[in-house]
Each structure stands twice: as C-alpha cells, then as structure tokens.
Amino acid sequence: MVAVGLQAGIASAAPEPGGSPVDRGELPAKVTPAERAALIAEAEDRGPDTAEALNLHSKTELRVKDVVQNRDGSTHTRYERTWSGLPVLGGGIIVHRTPDGAIDGVDKATEASVKVPTTQAPASQKPATPKARNSKAPRKVIWAAEGEPVLAWEKVVGGTQEDGTPSELHVITDAKTGEKLYEYQAVHNGTGNSMYSGQVQIGTSGSSGSYRMDDTARGGHTTRDSDNGNAVYTDADDVWGTGSPSNGQTAAVDAHYGAALTWDYYQEVHGRDGIRGDGVGASSRVHYGNAYVNAFWQDSCFCMTYGDGRNNQHPLTSIDVAAHEMTHGVTSHTAGLVYSGESGGLNEATSDIFAAAVEFHANNSEDVGDYLIGEKIDIRGDGTPLRYMDRPSRDGVSLDYWEPGAGNQDVHYSSGIANHFFYLLSEGSGQKVVNGVSYDSPTYDDQPVTGIGIGKAEQIWFKALSEKMHANESFADARADTLEAAGELYGQDSPEQLAVAHAWAAVNVGDRPGDPGDPGDPGDAFENADDVSIPDAGSAVTSSITVSGLSGNAPSDLKVGVDIKHSYRGDLVIDLLAPDGTAYRLKNSGWDSADNVQETYTVDASSESANGTWKLRVRDVYSYDTGYIDSWKLTF
C-alpha cells in the first residue's frame, strides 16, 4: 500500500460536555463480522420461539434482517415476516431484548393481523413479466404496509429513468382485483461534491508493477471503470490520477477515498463494519454514461455508480456523494425505508444527514464539513449547491416544513423536512457560521431552537434508523422514534430529548415541549394509543380518553392531536365528542389525495367540563380505502 501524497486527516468527533449517553450502554457496540454472524444465527435459531411469544400465527415465519447489539449487551433484532412462505411487505418487526435475552419491547410496522388466503389470485390478474431489461418475473406477496393485509403481486420493471439512471421500479398490485396498490423506485439517486479532496491516501492491493484499487483493509472495496467493462482499476506504480478530470483515474481516486472515509465513519462512530455490518466491502463504478449528472446506489449489484457531470468535467465522486450513496445501502439493510411517499423523503434525508456527518468526521481541509449538498459540482452552472440543510427552500423546490401532501412530493424535495430538522438539532436556528460557511435557519413557528451539536444529533438519528424505524415510516413516526432514541441515549426529559422535540416542532411535526415530564406537548396531556380499525365506507368508530384530576372547564384552545393511518384521508370525517356528547367537527371528508391524518386541531371547549370521557369519532364515508386510528391525544 503506497500513499498518493499526504495523508488526509481523519478525526473522530470530539467528546462534548454533559448529556453523555446513559452509562454509554445504549450506544451500539463494535462487533466483529464473526460476532455479528453469531448474533444473527442466534436470532434465527430463536425465531420460532419469538414468533410464538409474539402470538403470531403458526403460518408466520420470522427471518432476521439485521441485529444491533448495544454496549450493555442488549440487542435490537429486525425481522422480516413470511406468511405461508410468502414475503409480507410492510410486516417488519423489531424485537428488543435485555442483556440476559428477555424480550424488552416489540415494534411492529403494522398491528393488522396477517390472515390472508394464498390461493385467491385469479390467473388473469397475474401481471405479465415486463419486457424491459433487468425486469423480473412477478412474485406473489402479502401487502401489509397499508390497511388490511391482502394477497398481491410484486413486479420489478427494469429499463432507464428519464435522466438515464437505471430503473428498478417495484409495482404492487392486488392479486384479486389487479388494482395498483403501491410503487417505489429501488435505484436511489443522489448527488454530491466534485473530486476536489486534495492529495489523499487510498487503500490498494498488489505489488510493484501490478496494483489494484482493492481496499483489503475495508472489506475488499473495489473501484471500477464503467468505460472499460467495469474492470477494477490497475496501476503500475500505485500513484493514481492527476487531480484533473482529463485523467480517468482521478475520479476513481475520489470515489475510492470517499468510500474509505464512509467505511471509517460508520465503523468508528457507530460500530458498524460496512454497509451490511458484515465486514464486506461494496464496489464503486465511475465514468458512467456520457456527461451523466447523477449518482446512484443499487442493492442488486451492491455498488455505487457515478457520472462525470456537466460536460464530463465534474465527476460526482467527492466525500459527501460517496457517503450519500453508501448510506442508501445502510438504510436498505436497516430500516429499509421505502423510496416513495414520506418514507422516501426520510430515506433521502438520511443519506444527506450522514453525508454531512461523514464530511465533518473526515476533517479534510480541501472539502470541509458543511450542511450543503453538492456545493462544488456546479450542477446548475451557477455555482450554487444542490441542496441546503439550514433552509431547504433556498433551492426553489425543497420543503422547509411538513405540510399535508408532503408525501406526494419528489423524495429529493420532501427530504428537506428531515434535513432541516437535523440541521436545527445540530446547530440551532438563526444566523451562524460553521467552518467558514454562513447559515440562516428559520423555524415554522418563529420560535428559536438551540442545537446540541452534530455529534449527538448523528447518534440519535442512527439509533432511530437502526433500531426503531420501519419501512413505511412517516415524519410523525420519525419524530416518535428519535424522541425515544434520545431518551435512551441521554435520559428521559434530558436537554437532548427536549431539543429533538423542539427541532421537530420547528419543522411543523408535533408540538413544542412544555412540561418537562412530557417532551412532546405542553400542559396536561392524556393519550390513547390503542389501535381502532376504521371500516371501509362503514359506520363510525370511536376511541375514548378518560380525563380526571383537572378542575373546571376545558380550555378555549384544547389541543386534539390525531394520528390516523389511512390510504386516502379524503374519505374521513372526524369529530371530537365531549363528555356530554357535544360534537366538535375536526375534519370533513372531501378531495384530499394525501394518505394518513397527522394533525393537531384546536377546539374551543371552554363550555365543557374538563373531566369525563372524551371520544374521537371517525367515519370512512367512501369505498376502497381503509385504515385505523393509531393514537390520539388531548392537551389541556
């Protein structure tokens, strides 16, 4: 292994005073690939017992996707489900165990029971195998991500997207009716910096006269030339590239270096060896297409692919783009955030979040850590970044704050909500200069947010991603998961957990914290988190909350927080029923193409007694879409 010039500094984030993770036990442990394999094997062995303990049907089988072990010995095992041998899409389960192996908690992506006949699909409804290149024959699955589980077909359509990116479009259709239920893109696009990281050291193999871009210290990660049949780069003297895009090796150097920094970051900061956590390196491919202005990750080849950018002079191969693309792989092998709707925005944001984190961790003087995405590739030809985390709308299209229908936006634009949250959590609101870059971050409610530093923010996001998030995560779900992660890392009601609540409220997800005992809402709060199914075009259902211990009447600004999972919110009529039966209309039915209802309504209930049984009444007035009341809350 021979250096190309000077070693670029690689420094771990400096420890921050106060708010240390509780006994540090909730931080992920650093396990070897062999130890991780043993954890997975153990989880596989007790899969049947786990299924029985969770009262799952005998036709259900649990298959281990990932295991995270914390430093105190506790584990978080992510299972995928099958039903009669069929994959259950949206049926993921996370089982939390104490150091002695006892089940300490369970998170399910859906509470709906999976009891689906597997032979009800008429042959006429089976989709034809797509003709496009890389398409796959349809497979029979159980669709459980939305509403009641149904038998379905999943087909993967290959080909290319509009900008030339390969396509792996997953389309889910009802096996009985042929109706399309869902679709998402499995090739994850993203962009980052140019190749300007200065003179760096890269990991290679071989000997004088025959060196390869094969980083044996990092799982055998290889970098390959798309212009040469994806062959691994070779060189005689182990001195690679010139720093100019006219030299074909230069882009390869940046891609290889960026992959190494990303590997080091996940290993040193989060105890994860490689994308899958199994110590196996992926591969990078450079010079894809002609003047291709993008980069993408593919699970199918376990690889990142980079274009050469505008006029083939701006390869998308710098530190943050490598981190962005590799993080798509990490996300795929942890939460598996589906690349569509709100979960797609969270997927993209996760890649941007860790792109920034890797850049700060690398401490490269030529490409300093910042909260800008693609600031050097000049993708628009005017020198502006592709995305801004401090105020995402500066790019003209990204969302600063959550809004109804956010899940219908392009995932690169809805990602702005979580990007903005992460910036606020790290640095706080208002004007600030970090590493010579000026930022000015606003908030939805014009109230300030105090940051806790990127070192703590990245730990909170990774813990939520690897231990708590599910495939069809919403922004409201991400708020709940990051609050829980912050509480486990730094303590309940800690400044860090309160900061998480403040930062989400600042992007219009949830409320500001008030009472220290309730990091999510001010005042006296009462909640019902029991699921209640909402029949399709049926009679109204109710969920009750009994309020006691208060005096006098309810306030004139009673807050009613509603979280309903539903595939078409326009079908729903929602009322609050006071203890005396008086109904307060919260939402009418009507055209509204978004899914789910995650809103906080304000009701003048000053004429009602505060104590008593309050009810949330929900009716689905139109056919075809289903859902359930996930939870609701009253805050006095």
XYZ file of C-alpha atoms in Angstrom:
636
model
C 0.000 0.000 0.000
C 1.651 3.243 -1.153
C 0.422 6.770 -0.412
C -0.669 9.225 -3.031
C 0.867 12.328 -1.456
C -0.003 13.277 2.138
C -2.467 11.528 4.430
C -5.727 13.456 4.819
C -6.740 13.918 8.430
C -9.375 11.556 9.754
C -10.591 12.589 13.200
C -13.366 11.277 15.381
C -15.901 13.804 16.628
C -14.643 15.444 19.810
C -16.469 14.464 23.004
C -18.962 17.049 24.159
C -19.532 18.041 27.776
C -22.693 16.999 29.566
C -25.542 14.807 28.433
C -23.459 11.685 27.950
C -25.346 8.598 26.760
C -26.776 6.895 29.819
C -23.928 4.666 31.075
C -22.980 4.575 27.380
C -24.883 1.289 27.315
C -27.323 2.449 24.656
C -24.592 3.189 22.125
C -24.002 0.455 19.529
C -21.223 -1.974 20.341
C -18.339 -2.574 17.951
C -18.699 -6.203 16.932
C -16.565 -8.190 14.531
C -18.166 -9.768 11.442
C -17.872 -13.157 13.151
C -19.603 -11.872 16.290
C -22.339 -10.311 14.177
C -22.819 -13.578 12.278
C -23.186 -15.341 15.625
C -25.806 -12.809 16.759
C -27.768 -13.329 13.548
C -27.528 -17.107 13.841
C -28.759 -16.955 17.435
C -31.678 -14.728 16.416
C -32.519 -17.103 13.553
C -32.496 -20.092 15.926
C -34.963 -18.493 18.310
C -37.153 -17.128 15.519
C -39.908 -19.757 16.049
C -39.928 -19.136 19.813
C -40.042 -15.397 19.205
C -42.992 -15.777 16.827
C -44.807 -17.862 19.434
C -44.042 -15.342 22.177
C -45.492 -12.592 19.994
C -48.659 -14.640 19.399
C -48.077 -14.731 15.658
C -49.990 -17.246 13.574
C -48.381 -20.637 13.020
C -48.084 -19.828 9.296
C -45.784 -16.925 10.142
C -42.022 -17.304 9.921
C -39.557 -14.648 11.117
C -36.389 -14.093 9.116
C -33.568 -11.975 10.513
C -32.653 -8.890 8.506
C -30.302 -7.172 10.956
C -29.140 -7.284 14.576
C -27.771 -4.310 16.517
C -26.038 -5.019 19.829
C -25.534 -2.191 22.295
C -22.575 -1.880 24.632
C -24.611 -3.101 27.597
C -25.369 -6.350 25.748
C -28.961 -5.502 24.829
C -29.983 -6.312 21.253
C -32.408 -4.998 18.662
C -33.308 -7.615 16.051
C -35.071 -6.578 12.866
C -37.195 -9.386 11.416
C -38.951 -9.713 8.092
C -42.098 -11.846 8.051
C -43.388 -14.533 5.726
C -46.910 -15.952 5.689
C -47.273 -19.445 4.263
C -43.864 -18.868 2.708
C -44.844 -15.549 1.040
C -42.963 -12.337 1.905
C -45.052 -9.898 3.968
C -44.235 -6.439 2.597
C -44.681 -3.862 5.337
C -44.751 -6.540 8.032
C -41.406 -5.852 9.666
C -40.938 -6.463 13.388
C -38.187 -5.167 15.692
C -37.661 -7.178 18.873
C -35.750 -5.501 21.707
C -34.042 -7.793 24.236
C -32.288 -7.095 27.521
C -28.673 -8.229 28.046
C -29.959 -11.510 29.500
C -32.056 -12.197 26.395
C -35.507 -11.356 27.749
C -37.888 -9.559 25.381
C -37.992 -5.916 26.471
C -40.244 -4.491 23.789
C -41.568 -5.017 20.282
C -42.189 -2.567 17.439
C -44.390 -3.679 14.556
C -44.691 -1.910 11.219
C -48.364 -2.889 11.241
C -50.679 -4.056 14.000
C -53.039 -5.634 11.485
C -53.369 -9.416 11.674
C -51.966 -11.257 8.672
C -54.544 -13.905 7.787
C -54.700 -13.930 4.015
C -55.742 -16.849 1.795
C -52.835 -17.515 -0.549
C -54.789 -19.129 -3.382
C -57.353 -16.433 -4.143
C -55.437 -14.840 -7.038
C -57.120 -15.407 -10.433
C -54.574 -16.298 -13.076
C -55.892 -13.403 -15.163
C -54.720 -10.925 -12.536
C -51.094 -12.060 -12.527
C -49.057 -9.268 -14.154
C -47.160 -10.197 -17.271
C -43.398 -10.371 -16.941
C -42.125 -6.954 -18.111
C -40.092 -6.930 -21.310
C -37.635 -4.261 -20.180
C -34.015 -5.135 -19.460
C -33.383 -6.196 -15.845
C -37.091 -6.841 -15.270
C -38.047 -9.813 -13.131
C -40.938 -12.244 -13.153
C -43.737 -11.184 -10.757
C -43.722 -12.795 -7.322
C -46.682 -13.404 -5.045
C -46.524 -11.446 -1.761
C -48.663 -10.245 1.123
C -49.129 -6.469 1.066
C -49.411 -5.246 4.677
C -47.929 -1.742 4.544
C -51.307 -0.007 4.277
C -54.733 -1.029 5.550
C -55.745 -4.650 5.876
C -53.210 -7.146 4.500
C -54.088 -8.568 1.079
C -52.611 -11.068 -1.338
C -50.701 -9.184 -4.022
C -48.232 -9.422 -6.881
C -44.921 -7.587 -6.924
C -43.250 -6.979 -10.258
C -39.957 -5.209 -10.901
C -39.768 -3.169 -14.100
C -36.280 -2.508 -15.422
C -35.054 -0.087 -18.068
C -33.964 3.507 -17.505
C -35.428 6.601 -15.899
C -35.835 9.899 -17.736
C -32.338 11.146 -16.887
C -30.637 7.890 -17.899
C -30.465 6.349 -14.433
C -31.210 2.610 -14.409
C -34.702 1.769 -13.173
C -35.851 -0.939 -10.791
C -39.481 0.126 -10.301
C -41.369 -2.122 -7.857
C -45.124 -2.202 -8.588
C -47.539 -3.855 -6.147
C -50.969 -4.921 -7.438
C -53.919 -6.544 -5.694
C -53.936 -10.232 -6.623
C -57.736 -10.342 -6.665
C -58.647 -7.120 -8.486
C -55.477 -6.166 -10.329
C -55.627 -2.686 -8.779
C -52.266 -0.989 -8.262
C -51.627 -0.631 -4.547
C -48.190 0.964 -4.437
C -44.993 1.553 -6.339
C -41.500 2.652 -5.468
C -38.127 3.077 -7.126
C -35.293 0.866 -5.836
C -32.445 2.696 -7.587
C -31.690 5.594 -5.275
C -30.478 8.783 -6.881
C -28.388 11.446 -5.234
C -25.593 13.910 -5.984
C -22.592 15.291 -4.098
C -19.317 17.114 -4.443
C -16.731 17.119 -7.173
C -13.390 15.364 -6.971
C -11.518 18.130 -5.153
C -10.356 16.448 -1.925
C -6.682 17.198 -2.405
C -3.882 14.649 -2.174
C -5.070 11.611 -0.270
C -4.022 8.114 0.736
C -6.092 5.235 -0.620
C -6.159 1.532 0.146
C -4.871 -0.693 -2.675
C -3.552 -4.225 -3.119
C -0.872 -5.892 -5.198
C 2.817 -5.220 -5.646
C 5.172 -3.174 -7.832
C 4.051 -3.264 -11.434
C 0.574 -4.563 -10.652
C -1.563 -2.629 -8.158
C -5.363 -2.735 -7.886
C -7.946 -0.380 -6.390
C -8.935 -3.049 -3.909
C -9.107 -1.825 -0.305
C -8.373 -5.003 1.633
C -8.473 -3.101 4.939
C -12.116 -2.201 4.297
C -13.783 -5.398 3.228
C -12.216 -5.550 -0.226
C -13.999 -2.461 -1.555
C -13.120 -2.114 -5.252
C -13.390 0.817 -7.633
C -14.131 0.044 -11.272
C -14.128 1.726 -14.684
C -17.501 1.788 -16.461
C -15.703 2.782 -19.662
C -13.735 -0.456 -19.508
C -16.324 -3.129 -18.822
C -16.418 -2.311 -15.082
C -12.896 -3.648 -14.682
C -11.102 -2.928 -11.401
C -8.621 -0.073 -11.810
C -4.968 -1.147 -12.014
C -1.718 0.787 -11.986
C 1.991 0.036 -12.176
C 3.421 2.412 -9.547
C 0.474 2.852 -7.130
C 0.360 6.601 -7.793
C -3.160 7.258 -9.151
C -4.653 10.186 -11.046
C -3.506 13.756 -11.549
C -6.237 15.827 -9.889
C -7.666 16.682 -13.302
C -10.867 15.188 -14.763
C -8.998 14.630 -18.023
C -7.182 11.765 -16.305
C -9.511 8.793 -15.990
C -8.043 7.651 -12.687
C -8.773 10.923 -10.895
C -12.500 10.289 -10.471
C -11.670 6.773 -9.292
C -9.339 8.160 -6.610
C -12.093 10.389 -5.224
C -14.686 7.609 -5.276
C -12.305 5.170 -3.585
C -11.276 7.745 -0.979
C -14.874 8.744 -0.268
C -15.860 5.111 0.196
C -12.979 4.628 2.663
C -13.985 7.686 4.691
C -17.573 6.457 4.811
C -16.497 2.983 5.934
C -14.318 4.547 8.657
C -17.130 6.821 9.810
C -19.661 4.047 10.311
C -17.087 1.835 11.996
C -15.595 4.484 14.305
C -18.762 6.414 15.171
C -21.464 3.728 15.063
C -19.560 0.457 15.390
C -20.806 -0.810 12.007
C -18.427 -2.695 9.706
C -19.536 -1.816 6.206
C -22.903 -1.264 4.617
C -24.439 -4.522 5.774
C -22.471 -4.621 9.005
C -20.882 -7.878 7.867
C -17.390 -6.596 7.038
C -17.900 -6.990 3.276
C -16.996 -4.055 1.038
C -19.185 -2.867 -1.829
C -17.820 -1.508 -5.112
C -17.730 1.862 -6.856
C -18.127 2.443 -10.587
C -17.054 5.704 -12.214
C -17.435 7.291 -15.672
C -20.995 6.035 -16.079
C -22.721 7.239 -19.262
C -21.845 10.430 -21.121
C -21.991 13.688 -19.144
C -24.330 11.891 -16.743
C -25.174 14.355 -13.961
C -26.117 11.994 -11.158
C -25.009 9.098 -8.994
C -26.939 6.145 -7.632
C -26.862 3.152 -5.305
C -28.126 -0.317 -6.286
C -28.684 -3.164 -3.831
C -28.825 -5.573 -6.752
C -25.120 -5.080 -7.545
C -24.113 -3.882 -4.044
C -22.474 -0.900 -5.693
C -22.376 2.863 -6.175
C -22.276 4.357 -9.662
C -21.116 7.873 -10.556
C -21.477 10.020 -13.641
C -18.914 12.557 -14.863
C -21.248 15.542 -14.527
C -21.652 18.569 -16.751
C -19.517 18.372 -19.872
C -17.782 15.332 -18.342
C -15.759 17.781 -16.226
C -17.413 17.496 -12.804
C -17.398 13.840 -11.668
C -19.831 13.268 -8.809
C -17.229 11.470 -6.733
C -16.417 13.553 -3.684
C -16.757 12.832 0.008
C -20.425 13.615 0.580
C -21.691 11.947 -2.581
C -19.878 8.724 -1.653
C -21.333 8.917 1.846
C -24.783 9.697 0.453
C -24.771 6.681 -1.869
C -23.299 4.227 0.640
C -25.862 5.375 3.193
C -28.658 4.342 0.835
C -27.202 0.865 1.243
C -27.039 1.196 5.036
C -30.679 2.322 5.082
C -31.664 -0.611 2.883
C -30.072 -3.040 5.322
C -31.529 -1.425 8.458
C -34.913 0.350 8.381
C -35.422 -0.371 4.671
C -37.207 2.970 4.181
C -39.325 2.558 1.052
C -38.298 5.008 -1.663
C -41.733 6.581 -2.036
C -44.005 8.894 -0.036
C -42.859 10.236 3.327
C -40.576 7.241 3.907
C -38.838 8.094 0.624
C -38.193 11.627 1.845
C -36.762 10.193 5.063
C -34.595 7.819 3.013
C -33.111 10.683 1.001
C -32.698 12.830 4.112
C -30.868 10.005 5.885
C -28.336 9.940 3.050
C -27.904 13.718 3.222
C -27.647 13.634 7.028
C -24.831 11.104 7.026
C -23.195 12.738 4.009
C -22.800 15.819 6.206
C -21.721 13.709 9.190
C -19.049 11.879 7.176
C -17.758 15.173 5.787
C -17.368 16.622 9.294
C -15.762 13.408 10.544
C -13.247 13.349 7.648
C -11.915 16.798 8.584
C -10.474 17.300 5.095
C -9.147 20.839 4.659
C -9.941 20.810 0.929
C -13.563 19.808 1.463
C -14.590 20.985 4.915
C -17.632 19.713 6.741
C -20.780 21.661 5.918
C -24.560 21.406 5.685
C -24.645 21.947 1.926
C -25.233 19.156 -0.575
C -23.426 19.300 -3.920
C -21.837 22.693 -3.318
C -18.849 22.045 -5.608
C -20.161 20.176 -8.639
C -21.866 23.255 -10.095
C -24.766 21.123 -11.236
C -26.786 24.184 -12.312
C -23.872 26.030 -13.855
C -24.164 28.985 -11.473
C -22.015 27.761 -8.574
C -24.920 27.123 -6.186
C -25.316 23.945 -4.089
C -27.844 21.298 -4.987
C -29.496 21.329 -1.536
C -29.319 23.397 1.666
C -29.977 21.756 5.021
C -30.314 25.004 7.001
C -33.128 26.326 4.781
C -34.012 23.714 2.152
C -36.348 26.019 0.185
C -33.322 28.036 -0.954
C -33.090 25.599 -3.863
C -36.535 26.715 -5.026
C -38.290 23.352 -4.651
C -37.482 21.604 -1.341
C -39.756 21.777 1.697
C -38.660 23.607 4.832
C -41.607 22.280 6.840
C -44.050 19.393 6.876
C -47.373 20.048 5.165
C -50.334 17.884 4.111
C -49.369 16.136 0.906
C -45.651 16.225 1.673
C -45.535 12.538 0.825
C -46.675 13.315 -2.718
C -43.594 15.442 -3.415
C -40.458 14.120 -5.094
C -38.420 12.404 -2.371
C -35.474 14.747 -3.022
C -37.740 17.699 -2.132
C -39.668 16.235 0.817
C -36.284 15.262 2.266
C -35.924 18.936 3.162
C -38.182 18.439 6.194
C -35.838 15.992 7.940
C -32.721 17.728 6.606
C -33.948 20.953 8.203
C -34.773 19.103 11.436
C -31.267 17.637 11.583
C -29.597 20.992 10.954
C -31.695 22.638 13.689
C -30.981 19.799 16.108
C -27.254 20.075 15.391
C -26.716 23.823 15.122
C -29.912 25.593 16.167
C -31.908 28.311 14.448
C -30.948 31.779 13.257
C -27.676 33.006 11.803
C -24.471 31.066 12.319
C -21.075 30.487 10.722
C -19.670 26.927 10.783
C -16.290 26.138 9.198
C -16.448 29.426 7.329
C -19.916 28.772 5.845
C -22.782 31.117 6.738
C -26.220 29.732 7.572
C -29.554 31.316 8.463
C -32.140 28.765 9.568
C -35.780 29.780 10.188
C -38.472 27.888 12.134
C -42.125 27.195 11.344
C -43.401 28.918 14.486
C -40.753 31.663 14.580
C -39.582 30.297 17.942
C -35.866 29.553 18.444
C -34.145 26.164 18.624
C -30.873 25.552 20.454
C -28.638 22.942 18.825
C -26.931 20.062 20.645
C -24.053 19.521 18.181
C -23.774 17.167 15.241
C -22.024 14.526 17.379
C -25.131 13.933 19.466
C -27.571 14.500 16.607
C -25.936 11.810 14.449
C -26.073 9.291 17.319
C -29.787 9.952 17.802
C -30.600 9.594 14.091
C -28.558 6.405 13.652
C -30.078 4.757 16.724
C -33.571 5.561 15.441
C -32.676 4.311 11.944
C -31.061 1.055 13.019
C -33.273 0.111 15.964
C -36.689 1.728 15.564
C -37.729 2.964 12.110
C -39.898 0.847 9.812
C -40.085 0.613 6.028
C -43.128 2.877 5.622
C -42.062 5.438 8.228
C -43.832 8.812 8.285
C -42.336 12.062 9.558
C -44.538 11.736 12.650
C -43.150 8.228 13.189
C -39.607 9.559 12.816
C -40.339 12.176 15.460
C -41.512 9.494 17.892
C -38.536 7.247 17.122
C -35.923 9.983 17.511
C -37.519 11.136 20.784
C -37.309 7.568 22.053
C -33.719 7.223 20.834
C -32.704 10.495 22.505
C -34.327 9.396 25.758
C -32.439 6.104 25.725
C -29.117 7.742 24.865
C -29.229 10.814 27.080
C -32.077 10.236 29.514
C -35.797 10.980 29.650
C -36.543 14.715 29.751
C -32.860 15.425 29.085
C -31.895 18.607 27.226
C -31.082 16.417 24.218
C -34.540 14.807 24.155
C -36.236 18.185 24.589
C -34.105 19.551 21.748
C -35.398 16.770 19.489
C -38.991 17.798 20.244
C -38.160 21.484 19.671
C -36.456 20.759 16.342
C -39.355 18.666 15.017
C -41.886 21.299 16.091
C -39.757 23.873 14.273
C -40.390 21.965 11.011
C -44.119 21.558 11.792
C -44.008 17.975 13.038
C -45.537 17.762 16.524
C -45.687 20.363 19.272
C -43.142 22.263 21.312
C -42.207 20.721 24.664
C -43.546 22.406 27.759
C -43.932 20.270 30.859
C -40.521 18.613 31.492
C -42.336 15.335 32.051
C -43.839 15.492 28.571
C -41.200 16.261 25.920
C -43.829 16.340 23.195
C -46.609 18.643 24.393
C -47.219 21.497 26.845
C -49.887 21.320 29.541
C -51.739 18.263 30.907
C -51.819 15.576 28.228
C -53.974 12.453 28.030
C -53.465 9.891 25.277
C -54.997 6.693 23.876
C -52.537 4.691 21.773
C -54.763 1.631 21.191
C -55.423 0.883 17.532
C -59.022 1.058 16.301
C -59.830 -0.241 12.797
C -61.900 2.045 10.584
C -64.293 0.040 8.364
C -64.358 0.952 4.688
C -67.472 3.020 3.914
C -68.954 1.765 7.183
C -70.303 3.072 10.432
C -68.361 5.423 12.666
C -65.920 4.123 15.261
C -64.765 5.815 18.439
C -61.711 5.827 20.682
C -62.051 7.085 24.253
C -59.892 9.058 26.678
C -60.985 9.451 30.294
C -59.755 12.705 31.811
C -59.561 13.085 35.571
C -57.759 15.194 38.138
C -58.437 18.532 36.447
C -60.609 21.321 37.757
C -63.171 23.461 35.980
C -63.836 23.547 32.283
C -61.686 22.629 29.323
C -59.694 25.482 27.749
C -60.691 27.588 24.779
C -57.653 26.221 22.939
C -57.939 22.498 23.683
C -55.365 20.677 21.524
C -56.533 17.467 19.842
C -53.616 15.536 18.357
C -54.758 12.925 15.820
C -52.663 10.175 14.235
C -54.689 8.063 11.786
C -53.107 5.689 9.302
C -55.270 5.628 6.176
C -54.659 5.151 2.468
C -56.887 8.120 1.468
C -57.580 10.763 4.106
C -60.210 12.445 1.936
C -62.626 9.649 2.907
C -62.620 10.586 6.581
C -64.962 12.650 8.755
C -63.504 13.253 12.218
C -65.261 14.629 15.304
C -64.318 15.228 18.922
C -67.106 14.226 21.316
C -67.168 15.998 24.681
C -68.226 14.124 27.850
C -71.791 15.455 27.438
C -71.963 14.220 23.833
C -71.444 17.574 22.112
C -69.657 17.048 18.783
C -66.874 19.301 17.534
C -66.064 18.798 13.857
C -62.311 18.442 13.283
C -62.253 17.367 9.649
C -64.745 16.988 6.821
C -64.481 14.489 4.004
C -63.650 15.705 0.536
C -60.985 15.632 -2.134
C -57.618 15.197 -0.460
C -55.183 12.867 -2.204
C -52.796 12.524 0.742
C -52.704 9.487 2.978
C -52.862 9.488 6.790
C -54.091 12.202 9.155
C -51.371 13.504 11.438
C -52.693 16.818 12.689
C -53.148 18.807 15.884
C -56.521 20.581 15.930
C -57.518 23.414 18.270
C -61.041 23.366 19.743
C -62.850 25.976 21.856
C -64.155 23.600 24.520
C -64.475 26.209 27.253
C -68.149 25.330 27.812
C -67.303 21.692 28.565
C -66.228 20.102 31.831
C -62.601 19.040 31.565
C -63.086 15.778 33.480
C -65.006 12.937 31.900
C -64.811 10.616 28.903
C -63.903 12.284 25.639
C -64.144 10.419 22.342
C -62.622 10.678 18.909
C -65.230 9.653 16.331
C -64.104 8.686 12.834
C -66.156 7.589 9.856
C -64.981 6.473 6.416
C -67.681 7.688 4.020
C -66.383 6.336 0.690
C -65.321 2.926 -0.613
C -61.967 1.327 -1.470
C -59.599 2.757 1.165
C -59.011 1.531 4.712
C -57.065 2.431 7.817
C -57.089 2.697 11.587
C -56.800 5.140 14.469
C -53.190 4.776 15.589
C -53.356 7.158 18.545
C -54.825 10.467 19.661
C -54.124 12.934 22.449
C -55.848 15.711 24.370
C -53.703 18.514 25.779
C -55.354 20.908 28.233
